[in-house]
Tab-separated table of C-alpha atoms in Angstrom:
chain	number	residue	atom	x	y	z
A	1	MET	CA	2.409	14.400	27.919
A	2	GLU	CA	2.204	10.694	28.995
A	3	PHE	CA	-0.732	8.163	28.917
A	4	MET	CA	-2.750	8.362	32.169
A	5	GLU	CA	-4.075	5.107	33.498
A	6	PRO	CA	-7.826	4.999	32.605
A	7	GLU	CA	-10.184	3.538	35.211
A	8	ARG	CA	-10.584	-0.101	34.981
A	9	VAL	CA	-13.721	-0.878	33.390
A	10	GLY	CA	-12.850	-4.454	32.202
A	11	GLU	CA	-11.462	-5.573	28.835
A	12	GLY	CA	-13.313	-5.795	25.559
A	13	GLU	CA	-15.140	-3.187	23.333
A	14	GLY	CA	-15.788	-0.478	26.064
A	15	SER	CA	-12.251	-0.534	27.076
A	16	GLY	CA	-11.097	-0.301	23.533
A	17	MET	CA	-13.256	2.664	22.707
A	18	ARG	CA	-12.032	4.334	25.923
A	19	TRP	CA	-8.486	3.885	24.682
A	20	SER	CA	-9.418	5.169	21.248
A	21	PHE	CA	-10.713	8.118	22.878
A	22	LEU	CA	-7.633	8.837	24.753
A	23	LEU	CA	-5.731	8.498	22.117
A	24	ALA	CA	-7.390	10.883	19.891
A	25	VAL	CA	-7.750	13.469	22.852
A	26	ILE	CA	-4.129	13.751	24.129
A	27	GLY	CA	-2.535	12.750	20.627
A	28	LEU	CA	0.126	10.884	22.333
A	29	SER	CA	2.548	14.168	22.561
A	30	ILE	CA	5.274	12.508	20.712
A	31	THR	CA	4.678	14.295	17.393
A	32	ASP	CA	8.302	15.276	17.353
A	33	VAL	CA	9.325	11.494	16.044
A	34	GLU	CA	10.393	11.916	12.345
A	35	SER	CA	9.390	8.734	10.757
A	36	LEU	CA	10.989	7.054	7.699
A	37	ALA	CA	7.529	7.385	6.127
A	38	GLN	CA	7.995	11.166	6.044
A	39	ARG	CA	11.412	11.437	4.839
A	40	GLN	CA	10.731	11.773	0.919
A	41	PRO	CA	12.291	14.322	-1.355
A	42	ALA	CA	9.975	16.219	-3.681
A	43	ASP	CA	11.866	14.956	-6.841
A	44	GLU	CA	11.255	11.465	-6.113
A	45	ARG	CA	7.406	11.902	-6.472
A	46	LEU	CA	5.523	10.114	-9.416
A	47	SER	CA	6.238	11.654	-12.765
A	48	PRO	CA	3.391	13.777	-14.474
A	49	THR	CA	4.587	12.601	-17.785
A	50	LEU	CA	1.703	10.801	-19.367
A	51	ALA	CA	2.939	7.195	-20.767
A	52	GLY	CA	0.936	7.588	-24.017
A	53	PHE	CA	-2.565	6.033	-22.817
A	54	ARG	CA	-5.424	8.020	-24.481
A	55	GLU	CA	-8.267	6.123	-22.937
A	56	PRO	CA	-9.535	6.776	-20.263
A	57	VAL	CA	-9.130	10.414	-20.250
A	58	PHE	CA	-11.058	11.913	-17.302
A	59	PHE	CA	-8.505	11.283	-14.835
A	60	SER	CA	-5.962	13.301	-16.981
A	61	LYS	CA	-7.883	16.071	-17.948
A	62	THR	CA	-10.439	16.514	-15.268
A	63	ASP	CA	-9.653	18.641	-12.108
A	64	MET	CA	-12.572	16.788	-10.007
A	65	VAL	CA	-10.177	14.467	-8.050
A	66	ARG	CA	-6.776	13.406	-7.685
A	67	PHE	CA	-5.549	9.866	-6.953
A	68	GLN	CA	-2.451	8.824	-5.068
A	69	LEU	CA	-0.816	5.800	-4.324
A	70	ILE	CA	0.184	5.606	-0.777
A	71	GLN	CA	1.982	2.495	0.858
A	72	GLY	CA	0.981	0.545	-2.502
A	73	ARG	CA	-2.555	1.446	-2.137
A	74	LEU	CA	-5.006	3.779	-4.186
A	75	CYS	CA	-6.749	6.547	-2.415
A	76	LEU	CA	-8.340	9.962	-3.364
A	77	ASN	CA	-6.441	13.251	-2.095
A	78	CYS	CA	-9.185	14.637	0.379
A	79	PRO	CA	-8.004	18.507	-0.102
A	80	GLN	CA	-8.158	18.117	-4.024
A	81	HIS	CA	-11.570	17.177	-5.145
A	82	ARG	CA	-14.504	18.803	-6.410
A	83	LYS	CA	-18.283	17.558	-6.350
A	84	GLY	CA	-20.114	16.931	-9.639
A	85	THR	CA	-20.683	14.734	-12.725
A	86	GLN	CA	-18.870	14.713	-15.990
A	87	SER	CA	-19.515	12.321	-18.958
A	88	ARG	CA	-18.431	11.977	-22.663
A	89	ASP	CA	-19.541	9.588	-25.648
A	90	GLU	CA	-17.349	9.837	-28.602
A	91	ARG	CA	-15.890	7.515	-31.090
A	92	GLY	CA	-16.985	4.252	-29.319
A	93	VAL	CA	-15.519	5.229	-25.994
A	94	SER	CA	-18.106	6.422	-23.131
A	95	GLU	CA	-16.879	7.577	-19.926
A	96	SER	CA	-18.675	9.071	-16.821
A	97	ILE	CA	-17.608	10.337	-13.113
A	98	THR	CA	-19.485	11.256	-10.259
A	99	VAL	CA	-17.818	12.690	-7.380
A	100	THR	CA	-19.526	13.243	-3.846
A	101	SER	CA	-17.993	14.347	-0.408
A	102	GLU	CA	-19.031	13.943	3.120
A	103	ARG	CA	-17.372	16.275	5.760
A	104	GLY	CA	-14.552	16.863	3.219
A	105	VAL	CA	-13.914	13.221	2.541
A	106	PRO	CA	-14.762	12.292	-1.311
A	107	SER	CA	-16.145	9.292	-2.624
A	108	LEU	CA	-16.260	8.504	-6.369
A	109	HIS	CA	-18.146	6.538	-9.147
A	110	TYR	CA	-16.539	6.017	-12.414
A	111	ALA	CA	-17.486	4.014	-15.433
A	112	LEU	CA	-15.763	3.209	-18.796
A	113	GLN	CA	-17.184	1.449	-21.846
A	114	THR	CA	-15.367	0.798	-25.012
A	115	THR	CA	-15.747	-1.747	-27.723
A	116	GLU	CA	-13.567	-4.011	-25.985
A	117	GLN	CA	-13.690	-3.542	-22.186
A	118	GLN	CA	-16.575	-2.484	-19.521
A	119	LEU	CA	-14.776	-1.161	-16.478
A	120	THR	CA	-16.169	0.494	-13.042
A	121	LEU	CA	-13.917	2.110	-10.250
A	122	ASN	CA	-15.836	2.981	-6.868
A	123	VAL	CA	-14.043	4.584	-3.999
A	124	GLN	CA	-15.701	5.335	-0.587
A	125	HIS	CA	-14.575	7.543	1.599
A	126	ALA	CA	-11.469	8.162	0.027
A	127	GLY	CA	-9.743	4.742	0.632
A	128	LYS	CA	-12.288	1.925	0.287
A	129	VAL	CA	-11.677	0.808	-3.385
A	130	ARG	CA	-13.353	-1.518	-5.778
A	131	LEU	CA	-12.224	-1.959	-9.313
A	132	GLU	CA	-14.201	-4.341	-11.782
A	133	SER	CA	-13.319	-5.068	-15.484
A	134	ARG	CA	-14.887	-7.183	-18.135
A	135	LEU	CA	-13.379	-8.109	-21.543
A	136	LEU	CA	-16.255	-8.225	-23.932
A	137	LYS	CA	-14.618	-10.709	-26.543
A	138	SER	CA	-13.493	-13.085	-24.005
A	139	GLY	CA	-15.958	-12.539	-21.148
A	140	LYS	CA	-12.919	-12.664	-18.792
A	141	ARG	CA	-13.596	-10.695	-15.498
A	142	ALA	CA	-11.379	-9.150	-12.692
A	143	ILE	CA	-12.080	-7.444	-9.403
A	144	VAL	CA	-9.878	-5.949	-7.179
A	145	GLN	CA	-11.494	-5.202	-3.762
A	146	GLN	CA	-9.263	-2.905	-1.280
A	147	PRO	CA	-10.668	-2.135	2.096
A	148	THR	CA	-9.681	0.761	4.110
A	149	PHE	CA	-7.293	-1.315	6.033
A	150	GLY	CA	-6.304	-4.913	5.780
A	151	MET	CA	-5.408	-7.095	2.727
A	152	ILE	CA	-6.468	-6.429	-0.649
A	153	ARG	CA	-8.182	-9.160	-2.851
A	154	TRP	CA	-7.708	-9.785	-6.477
A	155	SER	CA	-9.984	-12.226	-8.273
A	156	LEU	CA	-9.866	-13.358	-11.766
A	157	PHE	CA	-12.858	-15.128	-13.479
A	158	ASP	CA	-11.813	-17.305	-16.541
A	159	ASP	CA	-14.760	-19.194	-17.619
A	160	ALA	CA	-16.000	-21.370	-14.912
A	161	GLN	CA	-12.616	-20.923	-13.109
A	162	LEU	CA	-12.081	-18.511	-9.872
A	163	ASP	CA	-8.863	-17.602	-8.716
A	164	HIS	CA	-8.306	-15.356	-5.561
A	165	ARG	CA	-5.256	-13.820	-4.566
A	166	ASP	CA	-4.590	-11.682	-1.374
A	167	GLY	CA	-1.687	-8.904	-1.000
A	168	ALA	CA	-0.869	-6.187	1.301
A	169	THR	CA	-0.383	-3.679	-1.796
A	170	LEU	CA	-1.247	-3.569	-5.278
A	171	LEU	CA	2.332	-4.360	-6.270
A	172	HIS	CA	2.122	-7.792	-4.343
A	173	LEU	CA	-1.091	-8.293	-6.461
A	174	ARG	CA	0.338	-7.261	-9.838
A	175	GLU	CA	3.100	-9.430	-9.289
A	176	TYR	CA	1.083	-12.566	-9.128
A	177	ASP	CA	-0.078	-12.194	-12.799
A	178	PRO	CA	1.402	-9.117	-14.340
A	179	GLU	CA	-0.219	-9.695	-17.632
A	180	SER	CA	-3.808	-10.081	-16.442
A	181	PHE	CA	-3.470	-7.329	-14.243
A	182	ASP	CA	-2.118	-4.966	-17.077
A	183	LEU	CA	-4.770	-6.420	-19.399
A	184	HIS	CA	-7.593	-5.416	-17.337
A	185	PHE	CA	-6.196	-2.239	-15.468
A	186	GLY	CA	-2.813	-1.296	-16.941
A	187	PRO	CA	-4.014	1.813	-18.864
A	188	LEU	CA	-6.428	2.892	-16.027
A	189	MET	CA	-3.722	2.766	-13.239
A	190	ALA	CA	-1.391	4.744	-15.496
A	191	CYS	CA	-3.864	7.385	-16.091
A	192	LEU	CA	-4.776	7.377	-12.206
A	193	LEU	CA	-1.033	7.839	-11.281
A	194	ARG	CA	-0.574	10.462	-14.168
A	195	GLY	CA	1.357	8.742	-16.621
A	196	LYS	CA	3.410	6.293	-14.308
A	197	SER	CA	2.768	2.768	-14.740
A	198	LEU	CA	2.640	0.353	-11.980
A	199	SER	CA	5.360	-1.784	-13.994
A	200	MET	CA	7.796	0.915	-14.275
A	201	LEU	CA	7.160	1.989	-10.456
A	202	MET	CA	7.584	-1.967	-9.668
A	203	ASP	CA	10.718	-2.098	-11.515
A	204	GLU	CA	12.276	1.008	-9.932
A	205	THR	CA	11.007	-0.266	-6.577
A	206	SER	CA	12.811	-3.829	-7.064
A	207	PHE	CA	16.264	-2.168	-7.416
A	208	ALA	CA	15.537	0.169	-4.373
A	209	MET	CA	14.703	-2.914	-2.400
A	210	VAL	CA	18.134	-4.481	-3.125
A	211	GLU	CA	20.031	-1.402	-2.053
A	212	GLN	CA	17.914	-1.125	1.040
A	213	ALA	CA	18.810	-4.634	1.916
A	214	ARG	CA	22.280	-3.844	1.140
A	215	ARG	CA	22.318	-0.868	3.716
A	216	GLY	CA	20.815	-2.912	6.206
A	217	GLY	CA	19.920	-1.000	9.507
A	218	THR	CA	16.306	-1.891	9.665
A	219	PRO	CA	14.833	-3.659	12.706
A	220	ALA	CA	14.501	-7.439	13.237
A	221	ILE	CA	11.258	-9.252	13.781
A	222	ALA	CA	12.310	-10.061	17.408
A	223	GLU	CA	13.151	-6.343	18.226
A	224	ILE	CA	9.758	-5.586	16.840
A	225	THR	CA	7.726	-8.029	18.643
A	226	ASP	CA	9.487	-7.189	21.884
A	227	MET	CA	8.293	-3.509	21.405
A	228	VAL	CA	4.690	-4.752	20.692
A	229	GLU	CA	4.705	-6.784	24.179
A	230	SER	CA	6.251	-3.786	25.668
A	231	LEU	CA	3.101	-1.904	24.500
A	232	ALA	CA	1.290	-3.629	27.411
A	233	ALA	CA	4.015	-3.207	30.030
A	234	PRO	CA	3.106	-2.555	33.683
A	235	THR	CA	4.049	1.148	33.496
A	236	VAL	CA	3.208	3.956	31.479
A	237	SER	CA	6.763	5.061	30.715
A	238	GLN	CA	7.621	1.777	29.666
A	239	ARG	CA	4.520	1.567	27.187
A	240	SER	CA	5.449	5.054	25.647
A	241	TYR	CA	9.098	4.187	25.150
A	242	ALA	CA	7.913	1.217	23.156
A	243	HIS	CA	5.598	3.342	21.143
A	244	ARG	CA	8.024	6.064	20.296
A	245	GLN	CA	10.665	3.364	19.354
A	246	LEU	CA	8.374	1.607	16.938
A	247	LEU	CA	7.547	5.098	15.314
A	248	LYS	CA	11.016	5.867	15.190
A	249	TRP	CA	12.012	2.604	13.289
A	250	GLY	CA	9.171	3.659	10.927
A	251	THR	CA	7.583	1.746	7.866
A	252	PRO	CA	9.895	-1.462	7.769
A	253	VAL	CA	7.888	-2.208	11.024
A	254	ILE	CA	4.422	-2.238	9.236
A	255	PRO	CA	4.927	-5.932	7.699
A	256	VAL	CA	5.207	-7.080	10.942
A	257	LEU	CA	2.284	-5.225	12.519
A	258	MET	CA	0.325	-6.440	9.782
A	259	THR	CA	0.550	-10.168	10.813
A	260	LEU	CA	-0.559	-9.524	14.467
A	261	SER	CA	-3.928	-10.925	15.533
A	262	ASN	CA	-6.081	-8.500	17.473
A	263	GLU	CA	-7.019	-11.505	19.558
A	264	ASP	CA	-3.457	-11.668	21.020
A	265	LEU	CA	-3.395	-7.666	22.006
A	266	ASN	CA	-5.364	-5.889	24.773
A	267	ALA	CA	-7.243	-2.924	24.031
A	268	GLU	CA	-4.266	-0.389	24.513
A	269	GLN	CA	-2.081	-2.353	22.197
A	270	ARG	CA	-4.361	-2.306	19.573
A	271	ALA	CA	-5.004	1.526	20.087
A	272	ARG	CA	-1.345	2.191	19.984
A	273	ILE	CA	-0.776	0.116	17.059
A	274	GLY	CA	-3.485	1.792	15.229
A	275	ASP	CA	-2.075	4.882	15.918
A	276	ILE	CA	1.312	3.999	14.817
A	277	ARG	CA	0.112	2.797	11.698
A	278	ASN	CA	-1.890	5.946	11.189
A	279	ARG	CA	1.346	8.181	11.872
A	280	LEU	CA	3.359	6.106	9.647
A	281	ARG	CA	1.243	6.726	6.512
A	282	PRO	CA	2.426	9.575	4.442
A	283	PHE	CA	0.613	12.200	2.802
A	284	VAL	CA	2.526	12.225	-0.211
A	285	ASP	CA	2.694	9.886	-3.444
A	286	ASP	CA	4.704	6.703	-2.791
A	287	THR	CA	8.437	6.962	-4.414
A	288	PRO	CA	10.615	3.794	-5.217
A	289	ALA	CA	12.624	4.782	-2.127
A	290	SER	CA	9.681	4.935	0.210
A	291	LEU	CA	8.191	1.612	-1.151
A	292	ALA	CA	11.501	0.066	-0.568
A	293	LYS	CA	11.635	0.889	3.137
A	294	LEU	CA	8.157	-0.349	3.456
A	295	LEU	CA	8.629	-3.743	1.708
A	296	VAL	CA	12.274	-4.594	2.358
A	297	ASN	CA	11.005	-6.562	5.684
A	298	ASP	CA	7.955	-8.185	3.492
A	299	LYS	CA	8.976	-11.770	2.964
A	300	SER	CA	5.910	-12.306	0.746
A	301	TYR	CA	6.623	-9.487	-1.590
A	302	TRP	CA	10.478	-10.611	-1.631
A	303	GLU	CA	9.205	-14.271	-2.650
A	304	VAL	CA	6.843	-12.937	-5.611
A	305	THR	CA	9.732	-10.539	-6.912
A	306	ALA	CA	12.671	-12.959	-6.618
A	307	HIS	CA	12.270	-13.608	-10.177
A	308	ARG	CA	13.589	-10.186	-10.875
A	309	PHE	CA	17.098	-10.609	-9.271
A	310	ASN	CA	20.293	-12.233	-10.149
A	311	GLU	CA	21.978	-14.671	-8.005
A	312	THR	CA	23.969	-12.102	-6.145
A	313	GLN	CA	21.046	-10.124	-5.387
A	314	VAL	CA	19.212	-12.980	-4.306
A	315	MET	CA	21.853	-14.111	-2.095
A	316	LEU	CA	22.083	-10.224	-0.468
A	317	ALA	CA	18.365	-10.483	-0.162
A	318	ASN	CA	18.575	-13.744	1.579
A	319	ARG	CA	21.263	-12.484	4.070
A	320	HIS	CA	18.811	-9.634	4.948
A	321	LEU	CA	15.951	-11.783	5.591
A	322	VAL	CA	18.000	-14.048	7.726
A	323	GLN	CA	19.133	-11.244	9.798
A	324	PHE	CA	15.810	-9.839	9.906
A	325	GLY	CA	14.553	-13.331	11.499
A	326	SER	CA	13.101	-14.813	8.388
A	327	ALA	CA	13.452	-17.835	6.409
A	328	PRO	CA	15.425	-17.306	2.993
A	329	LEU	CA	13.433	-17.262	-0.217
A	330	SER	CA	12.272	-20.310	-1.708
A	331	VAL	CA	12.174	-18.961	-5.115
A	332	VAL	CA	15.057	-19.379	-7.571
A	333	SER	CA	16.058	-16.393	-9.784
A	334	THR	CA	16.171	-16.504	-13.288
A	335	ALA	CA	19.164	-15.248	-14.906
A	336	GLU	CA	17.500	-13.480	-17.880
A	337	HIS	CA	15.746	-10.986	-15.714
A	338	GLN	CA	18.267	-9.113	-13.551
A	339	VAL	CA	17.646	-5.777	-11.760
A	340	ALA	CA	21.170	-4.757	-12.063
A	341	GLY	CA	21.297	-5.479	-15.703
A	342	ARG	CA	18.484	-3.460	-16.546
A	343	THR	CA	19.216	-0.291	-14.124
A	344	GLY	CA	22.839	-0.376	-15.615
A	345	ASN	CA	24.215	-0.953	-11.986
A	346	SER	CA	26.055	-3.855	-10.398
A	347	LEU	CA	25.459	-4.901	-6.804
A	348	LYS	CA	28.159	-6.741	-5.120
């Protein structure tokens, strides 16, 4: 079924609501498009093996909630939750967890207190996340604020200084300051991800990104922006074709879509782009391969991870970025930290 032209009621909020409703009702009739985001083999999912963290324990022992990392962002698995409250207080470790639910969508409040740290985790409507940590001896604080959509903010408070960083994923934020991120949230993240540390996942993703860049085949910026412009084309068939093409290209289009300003888009473009992003969001956990597809066209992530690569790999990344339509990396790689050397593979 194609889009039907709505009655013209003028641009603005009313028009946007009309398009959102129309999208929801007719479902675009393009569910036959198989996106890259949905092609994830089961054996690539996050390993259930615990990484040796003994604290906290709730998320490895309770069946009240299950966390997922989807497109580099924390969220709750909606079907797998149970409302209630649990707590423990033993050997200098105090934990409490409360899970509520509204129309099947869970929210959570979690608190951990040890002799060294106070930590809270709040999740609203499955995807809006706030993490806050305070180290008792040093007084240092860290806050991660993840909205349902949009950039994630990491704030680090050190004495009178305050440092803010924004990133599209938690991988971006950790790469800015791995030591501080792991100090505040490392054990918790490993527990939430069922034993797979964010550090381990990032190492594997770096190698997968180099492989993805070597294979190529992802659309260029100009191709993606042309399709976005076609979402405002005069005919329904042109707009529907552009919609299907963006879906077909899959998650490599997302970094470009995230840079678009709503002010430059009409109501139908905004509605279609929102639908595209929703359809490209998988229901299964991230894998190095799926993250590589998502991030291979993300210049900001290549910049913060360039130190991981050797000279040959940086050259390969730059070749990909130039073909994509972006400037080459400005960061110089360091010879002592090489993805190929750490994985036992060589890329030529």
